[in-house]
CSV table of C-alpha atoms in Angstrom, one decimal:
chain,number,residue,atom,x,y,z
A,9,UNK,CA,0.7,13.6,24.8
A,10,UNK,CA,-0.5,10.2,23.7
A,11,UNK,CA,-3.3,9.3,21.2
A,12,UNK,CA,-4.4,5.7,21.1
A,13,UNK,CA,-6.3,5.1,17.9
A,14,UNK,CA,-7.8,1.9,16.6
A,15,UNK,CA,-7.8,1.9,12.8
A,16,UNK,CA,-10.1,-0.7,11.3
A,17,UNK,CA,-8.3,-2.2,8.2
A,18,UNK,CA,-11.6,-2.9,6.6
A,19,UNK,CA,-12.8,0.7,6.4
A,20,UNK,CA,-12.9,1.2,2.7
A,21,UNK,CA,-16.6,2.0,1.8
A,22,UNK,CA,-17.9,5.5,1.0
A,23,UNK,CA,-15.1,8.0,0.6
A,24,UNK,CA,-12.6,5.2,0.2
A,25,UNK,CA,-13.9,4.4,-3.2
A,26,UNK,CA,-13.1,7.9,-4.4
A,27,UNK,CA,-9.6,7.9,-2.8
A,28,UNK,CA,-8.7,4.5,-4.2
A,29,UNK,CA,-9.8,5.6,-7.7
A,30,UNK,CA,-7.6,8.7,-7.5
A,31,UNK,CA,-4.6,6.8,-6.1
A,32,UNK,CA,-4.8,4.2,-8.8
A,33,UNK,CA,-4.3,6.9,-11.4
A,34,UNK,CA,-1.3,8.2,-9.3
A,35,UNK,CA,0.4,4.8,-9.4
A,36,UNK,CA,0.0,4.4,-13.1
A,37,UNK,CA,1.1,7.9,-13.9
A,38,UNK,CA,2.4,10.2,-11.2
A,39,UNK,CA,1.7,13.2,-13.4
A,40,UNK,CA,-2.0,12.6,-13.2
A,41,UNK,CA,-2.0,13.0,-9.4
A,42,UNK,CA,-3.7,16.4,-8.9
A,43,UNK,CA,-6.5,16.1,-6.4
A,44,UNK,CA,-5.5,18.9,-3.9
A,45,UNK,CA,-8.9,18.7,-2.1
A,46,UNK,CA,-8.4,15.3,-0.5
A,47,UNK,CA,-8.7,15.6,3.3
A,48,UNK,CA,-6.7,14.1,6.1
A,49,UNK,CA,-9.7,11.8,6.8
A,50,UNK,CA,-9.7,10.6,3.2
A,51,UNK,CA,-6.0,9.6,3.7
A,52,UNK,CA,-7.1,6.9,6.2
A,53,UNK,CA,-9.9,5.2,4.3
A,54,UNK,CA,-8.0,3.1,1.9
A,55,UNK,CA,-7.9,-0.7,2.0
A,56,UNK,CA,-4.4,-2.3,2.6
A,57,UNK,CA,-3.5,-4.4,-0.5
A,58,UNK,CA,-4.9,-1.9,-3.0
A,59,UNK,CA,-1.5,-1.0,-4.4
A,60,UNK,CA,1.2,-3.5,-4.9
A,61,UNK,CA,3.9,-1.7,-6.9
A,62,UNK,CA,5.2,1.7,-7.9
A,63,UNK,CA,5.4,3.0,-11.5
A,64,UNK,CA,8.7,3.2,-13.3
A,65,UNK,CA,11.5,4.1,-10.9
A,66,UNK,CA,13.8,7.1,-11.4
A,67,UNK,CA,17.5,7.5,-11.0
A,68,UNK,CA,19.6,10.5,-10.1
A,69,UNK,CA,23.2,11.2,-9.1
A,70,UNK,CA,23.3,12.6,-5.6
A,71,UNK,CA,26.4,12.8,-3.4
A,72,UNK,CA,28.2,9.5,-3.5
A,73,UNK,CA,25.3,7.6,-5.0
A,74,UNK,CA,23.2,7.0,-8.1
A,75,UNK,CA,19.9,6.9,-6.2
A,76,UNK,CA,16.9,4.9,-7.3
A,77,UNK,CA,13.6,6.3,-6.2
A,78,UNK,CA,9.9,6.3,-6.7
A,79,UNK,CA,8.1,9.5,-7.1
A,80,UNK,CA,4.4,10.4,-7.2
A,81,UNK,CA,2.4,13.6,-7.1
A,82,UNK,CA,2.7,17.0,-8.7
A,83,UNK,CA,6.4,18.2,-8.8
A,84,UNK,CA,5.4,21.7,-7.6
A,85,UNK,CA,3.6,20.6,-4.5
A,86,UNK,CA,4.9,20.4,-0.9
A,87,UNK,CA,7.5,17.6,-0.8
A,88,UNK,CA,7.4,14.5,1.5
A,89,UNK,CA,10.3,12.1,1.7
A,90,UNK,CA,9.5,8.5,2.9
A,91,UNK,CA,12.4,6.5,4.2
A,92,UNK,CA,12.5,2.7,4.6
A,93,UNK,CA,14.4,0.6,7.0
A,94,UNK,CA,16.1,-2.9,7.3
A,95,UNK,CA,15.2,-5.4,6.2
A,96,UNK,CA,12.5,-3.6,4.1
A,97,UNK,CA,12.5,-1.4,1.0
A,98,UNK,CA,10.4,1.3,-0.7
A,99,UNK,CA,7.4,-1.0,-0.8
A,100,UNK,CA,6.8,-0.2,2.9
A,101,UNK,CA,5.3,2.9,1.4
A,102,UNK,CA,3.6,1.4,-1.6
A,103,UNK,CA,0.1,2.3,-0.2
A,104,UNK,CA,1.1,5.5,1.5
A,105,UNK,CA,2.7,7.3,-1.4
A,106,UNK,CA,-0.3,7.3,-3.8
A,107,UNK,CA,-2.7,8.6,-1.1
A,108,UNK,CA,-0.3,11.5,-0.2
A,109,UNK,CA,0.1,12.3,-3.9
A,110,UNK,CA,-3.6,12.4,-4.3
A,111,UNK,CA,-3.8,14.7,-1.3
A,112,UNK,CA,-1.6,17.2,-3.1
A,113,UNK,CA,2.0,16.3,-2.1
A,114,UNK,CA,5.1,15.5,-4.0
A,115,UNK,CA,6.2,12.2,-2.6
A,116,UNK,CA,9.7,10.8,-3.0
A,117,UNK,CA,10.6,7.3,-1.8
A,118,UNK,CA,14.3,6.5,-2.2
A,119,UNK,CA,16.2,3.2,-1.9
A,120,UNK,CA,18.8,3.7,0.8
A,121,UNK,CA,22.4,2.9,0.1
A,122,UNK,CA,22.8,-0.9,-0.3
A,123,UNK,CA,19.2,-1.4,-1.4
A,124,UNK,CA,17.3,-1.8,-4.7
A,125,UNK,CA,18.6,0.2,-7.7
A,126,UNK,CA,20.7,2.6,-5.6
A,127,UNK,CA,24.4,2.3,-6.5
A,128,UNK,CA,27.7,3.9,-5.5
A,129,UNK,CA,29.1,6.1,-8.2
A,130,UNK,CA,32.6,4.8,-7.4
A,131,UNK,CA,33.8,1.3,-6.7
A,132,UNK,CA,36.4,2.9,-4.5
A,133,UNK,CA,33.9,4.4,-2.0
A,134,UNK,CA,33.9,2.7,1.4
A,135,UNK,CA,30.7,0.8,1.9
A,136,UNK,CA,29.7,2.6,5.1
A,137,UNK,CA,26.5,2.0,7.0
A,138,UNK,CA,27.0,4.4,9.9
A,139,UNK,CA,23.8,6.5,10.6
A,140,UNK,CA,25.2,9.9,9.7
A,141,UNK,CA,26.3,8.7,6.3
A,142,UNK,CA,22.7,7.7,5.4
A,143,UNK,CA,21.4,11.1,6.5
A,144,UNK,CA,24.0,12.9,4.4
A,145,UNK,CA,22.8,10.7,1.5
A,146,UNK,CA,19.2,12.1,1.9
A,147,UNK,CA,20.4,15.7,2.2
A,148,UNK,CA,22.4,15.2,-1.1
A,149,UNK,CA,19.3,13.7,-2.7
A,150,UNK,CA,17.2,16.7,-1.7
A,151,UNK,CA,19.9,19.0,-3.2
A,152,UNK,CA,19.9,17.0,-6.4
A,153,UNK,CA,16.1,17.1,-6.6
A,154,UNK,CA,16.1,20.8,-5.7
A,155,UNK,CA,14.0,20.2,-2.6
A,156,UNK,CA,14.9,22.9,-0.1
A,157,UNK,CA,12.6,21.7,2.8
A,158,UNK,CA,10.5,18.6,3.2
A,159,UNK,CA,8.4,16.6,5.6
A,160,UNK,CA,10.4,13.5,6.4
A,161,UNK,CA,8.9,10.2,7.6
A,162,UNK,CA,10.6,7.0,8.4
A,163,UNK,CA,10.6,3.6,10.0
A,164,UNK,CA,13.5,1.7,11.5
A,165,UNK,CA,16.7,2.9,9.7
A,166,UNK,CA,14.5,5.4,7.9
A,167,UNK,CA,13.2,6.8,11.3
A,168,UNK,CA,16.8,7.1,12.5
A,169,UNK,CA,17.7,8.9,9.3
A,170,UNK,CA,14.7,11.2,9.6
A,171,UNK,CA,15.7,12.0,13.3
A,172,UNK,CA,19.2,12.9,12.3
A,173,UNK,CA,18.0,15.2,9.5
A,174,UNK,CA,15.6,16.9,11.8
A,175,UNK,CA,18.2,17.3,14.6
A,176,UNK,CA,21.2,18.4,12.4
A,177,UNK,CA,19.5,20.2,9.5
A,178,UNK,CA,16.2,21.5,10.9
A,179,UNK,CA,16.2,24.1,8.2
A,180,UNK,CA,15.7,21.3,5.7
A,181,UNK,CA,12.9,19.5,7.6
A,182,UNK,CA,9.4,21.0,7.7
A,183,UNK,CA,8.0,18.3,10.0
A,184,UNK,CA,8.7,14.7,10.8
A,185,UNK,CA,6.9,11.4,11.4
A,186,UNK,CA,9.0,8.9,13.2
A,187,UNK,CA,8.0,5.3,13.8
A,188,UNK,CA,9.3,4.1,17.2
A,189,UNK,CA,10.3,7.6,18.2
A,190,UNK,CA,13.8,9.0,18.9
A,191,UNK,CA,16.4,6.6,17.6
A,192,UNK,CA,19.6,8.7,17.6
A,193,UNK,CA,22.4,6.9,19.2
A,194,UNK,CA,26.2,6.7,19.3
A,195,UNK,CA,29.0,4.1,19.4
A,196,UNK,CA,29.6,4.7,23.1
A,197,UNK,CA,25.9,4.1,23.8
A,198,UNK,CA,26.0,0.9,21.7
A,199,UNK,CA,28.8,-0.5,23.9
A,200,UNK,CA,26.7,-0.2,27.1
A,201,UNK,CA,25.4,-3.6,28.3
A,202,UNK,CA,21.6,-4.1,28.5
A,203,UNK,CA,19.5,-6.3,30.7
A,204,UNK,CA,19.5,-10.0,29.5
A,205,UNK,CA,16.1,-9.9,27.9
A,206,UNK,CA,17.0,-6.8,25.9
A,207,UNK,CA,20.3,-8.3,24.8
A,208,UNK,CA,18.4,-11.4,23.7
A,209,UNK,CA,16.3,-9.3,21.4
A,210,UNK,CA,19.4,-8.0,19.7
A,211,UNK,CA,20.6,-11.5,18.8
A,212,UNK,CA,21.2,-10.7,15.1
A,213,UNK,CA,23.6,-7.9,16.0
A,214,UNK,CA,25.8,-10.3,17.8
A,215,UNK,CA,25.5,-12.7,14.9
A,216,UNK,CA,26.5,-10.0,12.5
A,217,UNK,CA,29.6,-9.2,14.6
A,218,UNK,CA,31.2,-12.5,13.4
A,219,UNK,CA,32.5,-13.6,10.1
A,220,UNK,CA,30.1,-16.5,10.3
A,221,UNK,CA,27.3,-14.1,10.6
A,222,UNK,CA,28.4,-12.1,7.6
A,223,UNK,CA,28.7,-15.2,5.5
A,224,UNK,CA,25.4,-16.5,6.8
A,225,UNK,CA,23.5,-13.4,6.0
A,226,UNK,CA,25.0,-13.3,2.5
A,227,UNK,CA,24.1,-16.9,1.8
A,228,UNK,CA,20.6,-16.9,3.4
A,229,UNK,CA,19.6,-13.3,3.1
A,230,UNK,CA,16.0,-14.1,2.0
A,231,UNK,CA,15.5,-16.7,4.7
A,232,UNK,CA,17.1,-14.3,7.2
A,233,UNK,CA,15.1,-11.3,6.3
A,234,UNK,CA,11.8,-13.2,6.2
A,235,UNK,CA,12.5,-14.4,9.7
A,236,UNK,CA,13.1,-10.8,10.8
A,237,UNK,CA,9.8,-9.8,9.3
A,238,UNK,CA,8.0,-12.6,11.2
A,239,UNK,CA,9.6,-11.8,14.5
A,240,UNK,CA,9.2,-8.0,14.2
A,241,UNK,CA,5.6,-8.2,13.1
A,242,UNK,CA,4.2,-11.4,14.6
A,243,UNK,CA,0.6,-10.6,13.7
A,244,UNK,CA,1.2,-9.4,10.2
A,245,UNK,CA,-0.1,-12.1,7.8
A,246,UNK,CA,2.0,-11.1,4.8
A,247,UNK,CA,2.2,-13.5,1.8
A,248,UNK,CA,5.1,-14.7,-0.2
A,249,UNK,CA,4.4,-12.2,-3.0
A,250,UNK,CA,4.5,-9.3,-0.6
A,251,UNK,CA,7.8,-10.5,0.8
A,252,UNK,CA,9.4,-11.4,-2.5
A,253,UNK,CA,8.5,-7.9,-3.9
A,254,UNK,CA,10.7,-6.3,-1.2
A,255,UNK,CA,13.4,-9.1,-1.1
A,256,UNK,CA,14.6,-8.2,-4.5
A,257,UNK,CA,16.0,-5.0,-3.0
A,258,UNK,CA,18.4,-7.1,-1.0
A,259,UNK,CA,20.1,-8.4,-4.1
A,260,UNK,CA,21.9,-5.1,-4.3
A,261,UNK,CA,25.7,-5.9,-4.6
A,262,UNK,CA,26.4,-3.6,-1.7
A,263,UNK,CA,23.6,-4.7,0.6
A,264,UNK,CA,25.5,-7.2,2.8
A,265,UNK,CA,28.5,-4.9,3.2
A,266,UNK,CA,26.3,-1.9,4.3
A,267,UNK,CA,24.1,-4.0,6.7
A,268,UNK,CA,27.1,-5.7,8.4
A,269,UNK,CA,29.1,-2.4,8.7
A,270,UNK,CA,26.0,-0.6,10.1
A,271,UNK,CA,25.5,-3.1,13.0
A,272,UNK,CA,29.2,-3.6,13.7
A,273,UNK,CA,29.7,0.2,13.8
A,274,UNK,CA,26.9,0.6,16.4
A,275,UNK,CA,28.8,-1.8,18.7
A,276,UNK,CA,32.1,0.0,18.2
A,277,UNK,CA,33.6,-3.0,16.4
A,278,UNK,CA,34.6,-1.1,13.3
A,279,UNK,CA,35.3,2.5,12.4
A,280,UNK,CA,33.4,4.9,10.2
A,281,UNK,CA,34.9,7.6,8.0
A,282,UNK,CA,36.6,10.8,9.2
A,283,UNK,CA,34.3,12.8,7.0
A,284,UNK,CA,31.4,12.0,9.4
A,285,UNK,CA,33.3,12.4,12.7
A,286,UNK,CA,31.9,15.9,13.5
A,287,UNK,CA,28.4,14.8,12.7
A,288,UNK,CA,28.7,11.8,15.0
A,289,UNK,CA,30.1,13.9,17.8
A,290,UNK,CA,27.0,16.1,17.6
A,291,UNK,CA,24.7,13.1,17.5
A,292,UNK,CA,26.4,11.6,20.5
A,293,UNK,CA,25.2,14.6,22.5
A,294,UNK,CA,21.6,13.4,21.9
A,295,UNK,CA,20.3,16.6,20.3
A,296,UNK,CA,16.7,17.7,21.0
A,297,UNK,CA,14.5,17.9,17.9
A,298,UNK,CA,12.7,21.1,17.5
A,299,UNK,CA,10.6,20.5,14.3
A,300,UNK,CA,7.0,19.5,14.5
A,301,UNK,CA,6.9,15.7,15.1
A,302,UNK,CA,4.4,12.8,15.4
A,303,UNK,CA,5.9,9.6,16.7
A,304,UNK,CA,4.1,6.3,16.1
A,305,UNK,CA,4.2,2.8,17.4
A,306,UNK,CA,2.3,-0.4,16.6
A,307,UNK,CA,0.7,-2.3,19.5
A,308,UNK,CA,2.3,-5.6,18.4
A,309,UNK,CA,5.9,-4.4,17.5
A,310,UNK,CA,8.1,-7.5,18.1
A,311,UNK,CA,11.4,-5.6,17.4
A,312,UNK,CA,13.3,-3.9,20.2
A,313,UNK,CA,12.0,-0.4,20.6
A,314,UNK,CA,11.9,2.2,23.3
A,315,UNK,CA,8.7,3.1,25.2
A,316,UNK,CA,7.2,6.5,24.1
A,317,UNK,CA,7.5,7.9,27.6
A,318,UNK,CA,11.3,7.5,27.3
A,319,UNK,CA,11.7,9.8,24.3
A,320,UNK,CA,8.9,12.4,24.6
A,321,UNK,CA,11.3,14.8,26.2
A,322,UNK,CA,13.6,14.7,23.1
A,323,UNK,CA,11.1,16.8,21.1
A,324,UNK,CA,10.8,20.5,21.9
A,325,UNK,CA,8.5,21.6,19.1
A,326,UNK,CA,4.8,20.7,18.5
A,327,UNK,CA,4.7,17.0,19.4
A,328,UNK,CA,2.3,14.1,19.8
A,329,UNK,CA,2.4,10.3,19.9
A,330,UNK,CA,0.1,7.8,18.4
A,331,UNK,CA,-0.2,4.1,19.3
A,332,UNK,CA,-1.8,2.2,16.4
A,333,UNK,CA,-3.8,-0.8,17.5
A,334,UNK,CA,-5.0,-3.9,15.7
A,335,UNK,CA,-1.9,-6.1,15.8
A,336,UNK,CA,0.4,-3.6,14.0
A,337,UNK,CA,4.0,-4.6,14.1
A,338,UNK,CA,7.4,-3.1,13.3
A,339,UNK,CA,6.7,-2.3,9.7
A,340,UNK,CA,4.0,0.1,10.5
A,341,UNK,CA,3.9,2.0,7.2
A,342,UNK,CA,3.0,-1.2,5.3
A,343,UNK,CA,0.8,-2.7,8.0
A,344,UNK,CA,-1.2,0.4,8.7
A,345,UNK,CA,-0.6,2.7,5.7
A,346,UNK,CA,-3.8,4.7,6.4
A,347,UNK,CA,-2.5,5.7,9.8
A,348,UNK,CA,0.9,6.7,8.5
A,349,UNK,CA,-0.6,8.8,5.7
A,350,UNK,CA,-2.8,10.6,8.2
A,351,UNK,CA,0.1,11.4,10.4
A,352,UNK,CA,2.1,12.9,7.5
A,353,UNK,CA,-0.9,15.0,6.5
A,354,UNK,CA,-1.6,16.1,10.1
A,355,UNK,CA,2.0,17.0,11.1
A,356,UNK,CA,2.6,18.9,7.8
A,357,UNK,CA,-0.6,20.9,8.0
A,358,UNK,CA,0.1,21.8,11.7
A,359,UNK,CA,3.7,22.9,11.2
């Protein structure tokens, strides 16, 4: 079913004052986040721009990576993992995480491979950006953090990663929030031609398929990523400080290699690794997702994205869709944090 909701960004009076006060303590010291009585409604009454940074980041060895991540909330509470996309970083959830922590969740926000403080443990490891590899990274992180099962939410690459976890490891996924819906694909699907308008929207994938594109992205990665932000969220009036905060994550020494491989792999221009072959075969079958799911879309998403009606059938469990109005673009968690937080609370409590 579809739920069209108009979230007023200026709603911050009344209950919001209490929520913001609680979440400020969370951001300064995650251990102080202990309000388990915050309701789902409280999670939607914060003012965007209240929180601009996480506290000290943590690092942990997990699988092939030394993962950098932010954490908030009591460690013994129900876990929520928030996954960012490209070209974004953990600050997509800078205002979501403290609200969820104040609501009584343990919130983990990792840098994906190739971003921020996440590093490969070995210089010999292939810098692979194929979708299944990123999902395996998050399963390894859950193992390292001793998280058996979590609600997983994501946008862009993060949504695709969440979809894969929910599809292939449903026993590890309590529930899911997926911005732009079902994003599982395959190399064969990526080779199929699209109508001209759709191909035009994927211009950067064609650019990345060339050596000139790789070199250009490396040389102009800040200019390039800012352009993507503007195109993908045409009504989001972000400032330079907001962009620069996230752009630091793209200075990761593996960033360009991961991004270029990811998009070239999707078009079948490069190979992945044999260790992921079986997973990719399963994903190519377009598995139906059985875990409780809320999909979301902004009403001003300028990035290529499927229509909700096209993927509703891919969810066999408890499912609903929410279109968030008010000029919300591709980076929905950062543009409408109150809506994303509410969706996580709702889908977790209903599963």
